[in-house]
PDB file of C-alpha atoms in Angstrom:
ATOM      1  CA  UNK A   1      70.300  74.782  34.256  1.00  0.00           C
ATOM      2  CA  UNK A   2      67.139  75.020  36.331  1.00  0.00           C
ATOM      3  CA  UNK A   3      67.137  75.773  40.065  1.00  0.00           C
ATOM      4  CA  UNK A   4      65.997  72.176  40.693  1.00  0.00           C
ATOM      5  CA  UNK A   5      69.363  70.928  39.573  1.00  0.00           C
ATOM      6  CA  UNK A   6      71.393  73.391  41.610  1.00  0.00           C
ATOM      7  CA  UNK A   7      71.714  72.812  45.331  1.00  0.00           C
ATOM      8  CA  UNK A   8      73.262  75.579  47.401  1.00  0.00           C
ATOM      9  CA  UNK A   9      74.549  74.228  50.700  1.00  0.00           C
ATOM     10  CA  UNK A  10      74.197  76.689  53.580  1.00  0.00           C
ATOM     11  CA  UNK A  11      73.146  76.722  57.220  1.00  0.00           C
ATOM     12  CA  UNK A  12      70.483  74.001  57.249  1.00  0.00           C
ATOM     13  CA  UNK A  13      71.360  70.546  58.580  1.00  0.00           C
ATOM     14  CA  UNK A  14      73.397  68.320  56.282  1.00  0.00           C
ATOM     15  CA  UNK A  15      70.507  65.890  55.796  1.00  0.00           C
ATOM     16  CA  UNK A  16      68.298  68.604  54.205  1.00  0.00           C
ATOM     17  CA  UNK A  17      70.762  68.919  51.351  1.00  0.00           C
ATOM     18  CA  UNK A  18      71.238  65.156  51.025  1.00  0.00           C
ATOM     19  CA  UNK A  19      67.468  64.838  50.624  1.00  0.00           C
ATOM     20  CA  UNK A  20      67.397  67.706  48.110  1.00  0.00           C
ATOM     21  CA  UNK A  21      69.963  65.855  45.959  1.00  0.00           C
ATOM     22  CA  UNK A  22      68.092  62.555  46.138  1.00  0.00           C
ATOM     23  CA  UNK A  23      64.782  64.285  45.337  1.00  0.00           C
ATOM     24  CA  UNK A  24      66.292  65.982  42.290  1.00  0.00           C
ATOM     25  CA  UNK A  25      67.660  62.686  40.932  1.00  0.00           C
ATOM     26  CA  UNK A  26      64.328  60.952  41.591  1.00  0.00           C
ATOM     27  CA  UNK A  27      62.560  63.661  39.588  1.00  0.00           C
ATOM     28  CA  UNK A  28      64.584  62.448  36.635  1.00  0.00           C
ATOM     29  CA  UNK A  29      67.326  65.072  36.589  1.00  0.00           C
ATOM     30  CA  UNK A  30      70.555  63.378  35.489  1.00  0.00           C
ATOM     31  CA  UNK A  31      73.039  66.008  36.545  1.00  0.00           C
ATOM     32  CA  UNK A  32      73.024  68.297  39.561  1.00  0.00           C
ATOM     33  CA  UNK A  33      75.455  70.875  40.903  1.00  0.00           C
ATOM     34  CA  UNK A  34      76.149  71.128  44.613  1.00  0.00           C
ATOM     35  CA  UNK A  35      77.527  74.563  45.479  1.00  0.00           C
ATOM     36  CA  UNK A  36      78.785  76.157  48.678  1.00  0.00           C
ATOM     37  CA  UNK A  37      80.724  79.138  49.912  1.00  0.00           C
ATOM     38  CA  UNK A  38      83.061  79.735  52.836  1.00  0.00           C
ATOM     39  CA  UNK A  39      82.580  77.560  55.912  1.00  0.00           C
ATOM     40  CA  UNK A  40      79.836  75.554  54.165  1.00  0.00           C
ATOM     41  CA  UNK A  41      82.326  74.032  51.709  1.00  0.00           C
ATOM     42  CA  UNK A  42      83.119  71.207  54.160  1.00  0.00           C
ATOM     43  CA  UNK A  43      79.409  70.483  54.539  1.00  0.00           C
ATOM     44  CA  UNK A  44      78.965  70.327  50.742  1.00  0.00           C
ATOM     45  CA  UNK A  45      81.681  67.635  50.554  1.00  0.00           C
ATOM     46  CA  UNK A  46      79.967  65.720  53.394  1.00  0.00           C
ATOM     47  CA  UNK A  47      76.626  65.963  51.529  1.00  0.00           C
ATOM     48  CA  UNK A  48      78.104  64.617  48.286  1.00  0.00           C
ATOM     49  CA  UNK A  49      79.869  61.754  50.047  1.00  0.00           C
ATOM     50  CA  UNK A  50      76.712  60.802  51.937  1.00  0.00           C
ATOM     51  CA  UNK A  51      74.582  60.832  48.774  1.00  0.00           C
ATOM     52  CA  UNK A  52      77.072  58.586  46.994  1.00  0.00           C
ATOM     53  CA  UNK A  53      78.023  56.216  49.803  1.00  0.00           C
ATOM     54  CA  UNK A  54      74.735  55.757  51.622  1.00  0.00           C
ATOM     55  CA  UNK A  55      71.997  56.325  49.074  1.00  0.00           C
ATOM     56  CA  UNK A  56      72.962  56.418  45.413  1.00  0.00           C
ATOM     57  CA  UNK A  57      76.136  54.492  44.543  1.00  0.00           C
ATOM     58  CA  UNK A  58      75.376  55.002  40.825  1.00  0.00           C
ATOM     59  CA  UNK A  59      76.056  58.728  41.187  1.00  0.00           C
ATOM     60  CA  UNK A  60      79.541  59.795  40.085  1.00  0.00           C
ATOM     61  CA  UNK A  61      81.455  63.009  40.571  1.00  0.00           C
ATOM     62  CA  UNK A  62      81.779  64.480  37.096  1.00  0.00           C
ATOM     63  CA  UNK A  63      83.668  67.636  37.992  1.00  0.00           C
ATOM     64  CA  UNK A  64      84.852  69.691  40.950  1.00  0.00           C
ATOM     65  CA  UNK A  65      85.827  73.341  40.664  1.00  0.00           C
ATOM     66  CA  UNK A  66      86.845  75.864  43.276  1.00  0.00           C
ATOM     67  CA  UNK A  67      86.827  79.620  42.931  1.00  0.00           C
ATOM     68  CA  UNK A  68      86.502  82.937  44.690  1.00  0.00           C
ATOM     69  CA  UNK A  69      83.199  84.810  44.728  1.00  0.00           C
ATOM     70  CA  UNK A  70      83.088  88.543  45.299  1.00  0.00           C
ATOM     71  CA  UNK A  71      80.190  89.613  47.450  1.00  0.00           C
ATOM     72  CA  UNK A  72      79.271  93.278  47.542  1.00  0.00           C
ATOM     73  CA  UNK A  73      78.325  94.256  51.076  1.00  0.00           C
ATOM     74  CA  UNK A  74      75.035  96.132  51.097  1.00  0.00           C
ATOM     75  CA  UNK A  75      75.169  99.858  51.768  1.00  0.00           C
ATOM     76  CA  UNK A  76      78.948 100.048  51.338  1.00  0.00           C
ATOM     77  CA  UNK A  77      81.472  99.970  48.531  1.00  0.00           C
ATOM     78  CA  UNK A  78      83.310  97.097  50.208  1.00  0.00           C
ATOM     79  CA  UNK A  79      83.734  93.792  48.425  1.00  0.00           C
ATOM     80  CA  UNK A  80      84.254  90.643  50.420  1.00  0.00           C
ATOM     81  CA  UNK A  81      85.988  87.672  48.825  1.00  0.00           C
ATOM     82  CA  UNK A  82      84.909  84.191  49.762  1.00  0.00           C
ATOM     83  CA  UNK A  83      86.013  80.793  48.468  1.00  0.00           C
ATOM     84  CA  UNK A  84      83.472  78.607  46.711  1.00  0.00           C
ATOM     85  CA  UNK A  85      83.130  75.046  45.459  1.00  0.00           C
ATOM     86  CA  UNK A  86      80.963  73.504  42.732  1.00  0.00           C
ATOM     87  CA  UNK A  87      80.613  69.741  42.560  1.00  0.00           C
ATOM     88  CA  UNK A  88      78.842  68.290  39.513  1.00  0.00           C
ATOM     89  CA  UNK A  89      77.117  64.970  40.197  1.00  0.00           C
ATOM     90  CA  UNK A  90      75.898  62.690  37.434  1.00  0.00           C
ATOM     91  CA  UNK A  91      73.676  59.667  37.616  1.00  0.00           C
ATOM     92  CA  UNK A  92      75.177  56.902  35.509  1.00  0.00           C
ATOM     93  CA  UNK A  93      72.616  54.122  35.623  1.00  0.00           C
ATOM     94  CA  UNK A  94      69.265  54.507  33.880  1.00  0.00           C
ATOM     95  CA  UNK A  95      66.153  53.619  35.842  1.00  0.00           C
TER      96      UNK A  95
ATOM     97  CA  UNK B   1     105.748  61.913  46.607  1.00  0.00           C
ATOM     98  CA  UNK B   2     107.843  63.344  49.416  1.00  0.00           C
ATOM     99  CA  UNK B   3     106.364  65.000  52.500  1.00  0.00           C
ATOM    100  CA  UNK B   4     107.643  68.366  51.231  1.00  0.00           C
ATOM    101  CA  UNK B   5     105.136  68.242  48.434  1.00  0.00           C
ATOM    102  CA  UNK B   6     102.185  67.255  50.600  1.00  0.00           C
ATOM    103  CA  UNK B   7     100.570  69.919  52.742  1.00  0.00           C
ATOM    104  CA  UNK B   8      98.005  68.774  55.282  1.00  0.00           C
ATOM    105  CA  UNK B   9      95.762  71.659  56.297  1.00  0.00           C
ATOM    106  CA  UNK B  10      94.677  71.502  59.948  1.00  0.00           C
ATOM    107  CA  UNK B  11      94.251  73.824  62.907  1.00  0.00           C
ATOM    108  CA  UNK B  12      97.051  76.324  62.293  1.00  0.00           C
ATOM    109  CA  UNK B  13      96.203  79.747  60.830  1.00  0.00           C
ATOM    110  CA  UNK B  14      95.506  79.824  57.105  1.00  0.00           C
ATOM    111  CA  UNK B  15      98.664  81.827  56.381  1.00  0.00           C
ATOM    112  CA  UNK B  16     100.919  79.037  57.730  1.00  0.00           C
ATOM    113  CA  UNK B  17      99.701  76.739  54.979  1.00  0.00           C
ATOM    114  CA  UNK B  18      99.877  79.434  52.310  1.00  0.00           C
ATOM    115  CA  UNK B  19     103.530  79.943  53.254  1.00  0.00           C
ATOM    116  CA  UNK B  20     104.163  76.181  53.246  1.00  0.00           C
ATOM    117  CA  UNK B  21     102.859  76.006  49.654  1.00  0.00           C
ATOM    118  CA  UNK B  22     104.947  78.959  48.494  1.00  0.00           C
ATOM    119  CA  UNK B  23     108.048  77.550  50.208  1.00  0.00           C
ATOM    120  CA  UNK B  24     107.584  74.176  48.521  1.00  0.00           C
ATOM    121  CA  UNK B  25     107.291  75.767  45.067  1.00  0.00           C
ATOM    122  CA  UNK B  26     110.319  77.975  45.753  1.00  0.00           C
ATOM    123  CA  UNK B  27     112.333  74.865  46.640  1.00  0.00           C
ATOM    124  CA  UNK B  28     111.754  73.762  43.054  1.00  0.00           C
ATOM    125  CA  UNK B  29     108.905  71.319  43.575  1.00  0.00           C
ATOM    126  CA  UNK B  30     106.589  71.551  40.563  1.00  0.00           C
ATOM    127  CA  UNK B  31     103.578  69.795  41.951  1.00  0.00           C
ATOM    128  CA  UNK B  32     102.132  69.816  45.454  1.00  0.00           C
ATOM    129  CA  UNK B  33      99.060  68.269  47.038  1.00  0.00           C
ATOM    130  CA  UNK B  34      96.997  70.222  49.546  1.00  0.00           C
ATOM    131  CA  UNK B  35      94.957  67.852  51.703  1.00  0.00           C
ATOM    132  CA  UNK B  36      92.386  68.361  54.446  1.00  0.00           C
ATOM    133  CA  UNK B  37      89.732  66.500  56.368  1.00  0.00           C
ATOM    134  CA  UNK B  38      86.409  67.481  57.908  1.00  0.00           C
ATOM    135  CA  UNK B  39      85.994  71.109  58.940  1.00  0.00           C
ATOM    136  CA  UNK B  40      89.435  71.992  57.546  1.00  0.00           C
ATOM    137  CA  UNK B  41      88.279  71.385  53.962  1.00  0.00           C
ATOM    138  CA  UNK B  42      87.004  74.976  53.692  1.00  0.00           C
ATOM    139  CA  UNK B  43      90.363  76.267  54.910  1.00  0.00           C
ATOM    140  CA  UNK B  44      92.211  74.169  52.298  1.00  0.00           C
ATOM    141  CA  UNK B  45      90.156  75.811  49.539  1.00  0.00           C
ATOM    142  CA  UNK B  46      90.915  79.252  51.025  1.00  0.00           C
ATOM    143  CA  UNK B  47      94.638  78.386  51.108  1.00  0.00           C
ATOM    144  CA  UNK B  48      94.696  77.292  47.461  1.00  0.00           C
ATOM    145  CA  UNK B  49      92.792  80.377  46.319  1.00  0.00           C
ATOM    146  CA  UNK B  50      95.097  82.678  48.260  1.00  0.00           C
ATOM    147  CA  UNK B  51      98.250  81.034  46.859  1.00  0.00           C
ATOM    148  CA  UNK B  52      96.933  81.402  43.301  1.00  0.00           C
ATOM    149  CA  UNK B  53      95.320  84.831  43.503  1.00  0.00           C
ATOM    150  CA  UNK B  54      97.707  86.719  45.751  1.00  0.00           C
ATOM    151  CA  UNK B  55     101.107  85.100  45.335  1.00  0.00           C
ATOM    152  CA  UNK B  56     101.586  82.684  42.443  1.00  0.00           C
ATOM    153  CA  UNK B  57      99.261  83.262  39.481  1.00  0.00           C
ATOM    154  CA  UNK B  58     101.275  80.727  37.455  1.00  0.00           C
ATOM    155  CA  UNK B  59     100.023  77.920  39.692  1.00  0.00           C
ATOM    156  CA  UNK B  60      97.095  75.959  38.260  1.00  0.00           C
ATOM    157  CA  UNK B  61      94.739  73.454  39.818  1.00  0.00           C
ATOM    158  CA  UNK B  62      95.553  70.163  38.140  1.00  0.00           C
ATOM    159  CA  UNK B  63      93.062  67.961  39.950  1.00  0.00           C
ATOM    160  CA  UNK B  64      90.590  67.975  42.823  1.00  0.00           C
ATOM    161  CA  UNK B  65      89.312  64.800  44.446  1.00  0.00           C
ATOM    162  CA  UNK B  66      87.055  64.244  47.417  1.00  0.00           C
ATOM    163  CA  UNK B  67      86.700  61.093  49.451  1.00  0.00           C
ATOM    164  CA  UNK B  68      85.889  59.590  52.808  1.00  0.00           C
ATOM    165  CA  UNK B  69      88.652  58.588  55.217  1.00  0.00           C
ATOM    166  CA  UNK B  70      88.058  56.012  57.891  1.00  0.00           C
ATOM    167  CA  UNK B  71      89.760  56.856  61.156  1.00  0.00           C
ATOM    168  CA  UNK B  72      90.083  54.162  63.793  1.00  0.00           C
ATOM    169  CA  UNK B  73      89.500  55.664  67.220  1.00  0.00           C
ATOM    170  CA  UNK B  74      92.272  54.650  69.585  1.00  0.00           C
ATOM    171  CA  UNK B  75      91.432  52.069  72.219  1.00  0.00           C
ATOM    172  CA  UNK B  76      88.105  51.162  70.636  1.00  0.00           C
ATOM    173  CA  UNK B  77      86.846  49.212  67.652  1.00  0.00           C
ATOM    174  CA  UNK B  78      84.905  52.227  66.435  1.00  0.00           C
ATOM    175  CA  UNK B  79      85.591  53.685  63.033  1.00  0.00           C
ATOM    176  CA  UNK B  80      84.767  57.307  62.328  1.00  0.00           C
ATOM    177  CA  UNK B  81      84.171  58.431  58.766  1.00  0.00           C
ATOM    178  CA  UNK B  82      85.283  61.867  57.737  1.00  0.00           C
ATOM    179  CA  UNK B  83      85.215  63.622  54.363  1.00  0.00           C
ATOM    180  CA  UNK B  84      88.502  64.616  52.769  1.00  0.00           C
ATOM    181  CA  UNK B  85      89.764  66.714  49.878  1.00  0.00           C
ATOM    182  CA  UNK B  86      92.984  66.569  47.844  1.00  0.00           C
ATOM    183  CA  UNK B  87      93.869  69.467  45.585  1.00  0.00           C
ATOM    184  CA  UNK B  88      96.823  69.016  43.226  1.00  0.00           C
ATOM    185  CA  UNK B  89      98.595  72.270  42.356  1.00  0.00           C
ATOM    186  CA  UNK B  90     101.058  72.549  39.501  1.00  0.00           C
ATOM    187  CA  UNK B  91     103.420  75.339  38.648  1.00  0.00           C
ATOM    188  CA  UNK B  92     103.246  76.066  34.935  1.00  0.00           C
ATOM    189  CA  UNK B  93     105.911  78.671  34.348  1.00  0.00           C
ATOM    190  CA  UNK B  94     109.576  77.805  34.632  1.00  0.00           C
ATOM    191  CA  UNK B  95     111.748  80.092  36.705  1.00  0.00           C
TER     192      UNK B  95
END
């Protein structure tokens, strides 16, 4: 899976990620993964819903998984656990 | 589906909802739905992960769906759209 097809939702405005999804599909990628961690999980769901409802109704949610990522804090032995989500989007209609 | 088996995650501390899930399973309910809207979606994922990782490893995620709820603002004709998540948890092991 190339980095083009993986969209990591973070601190940028919601619309940046919506555009990233649309751009990826327009490049011809059929399946993308929208990922987020922690507080950004809500934004990832907003992004997916906006892509599907406002821009690309032919995009379906193929799979949703949640998990816990372990992040090693730099310079320490501490490990921080943070929830994550991965939403797989698939374009159904051929252009 | 009774209200016992539906847990709506909102503004209370995360642990309140974790306890609500554990209590429901201990009452003998085999399947519960954890729901949240908007900014609380991230907290719902945290709640589910904490229930499964820390307290009840025999609980599996049966289904995750996301959607958009339309909320009618009181006293106006305006409709606000907000993302939502529903996570179905199932207890696999019999007590």
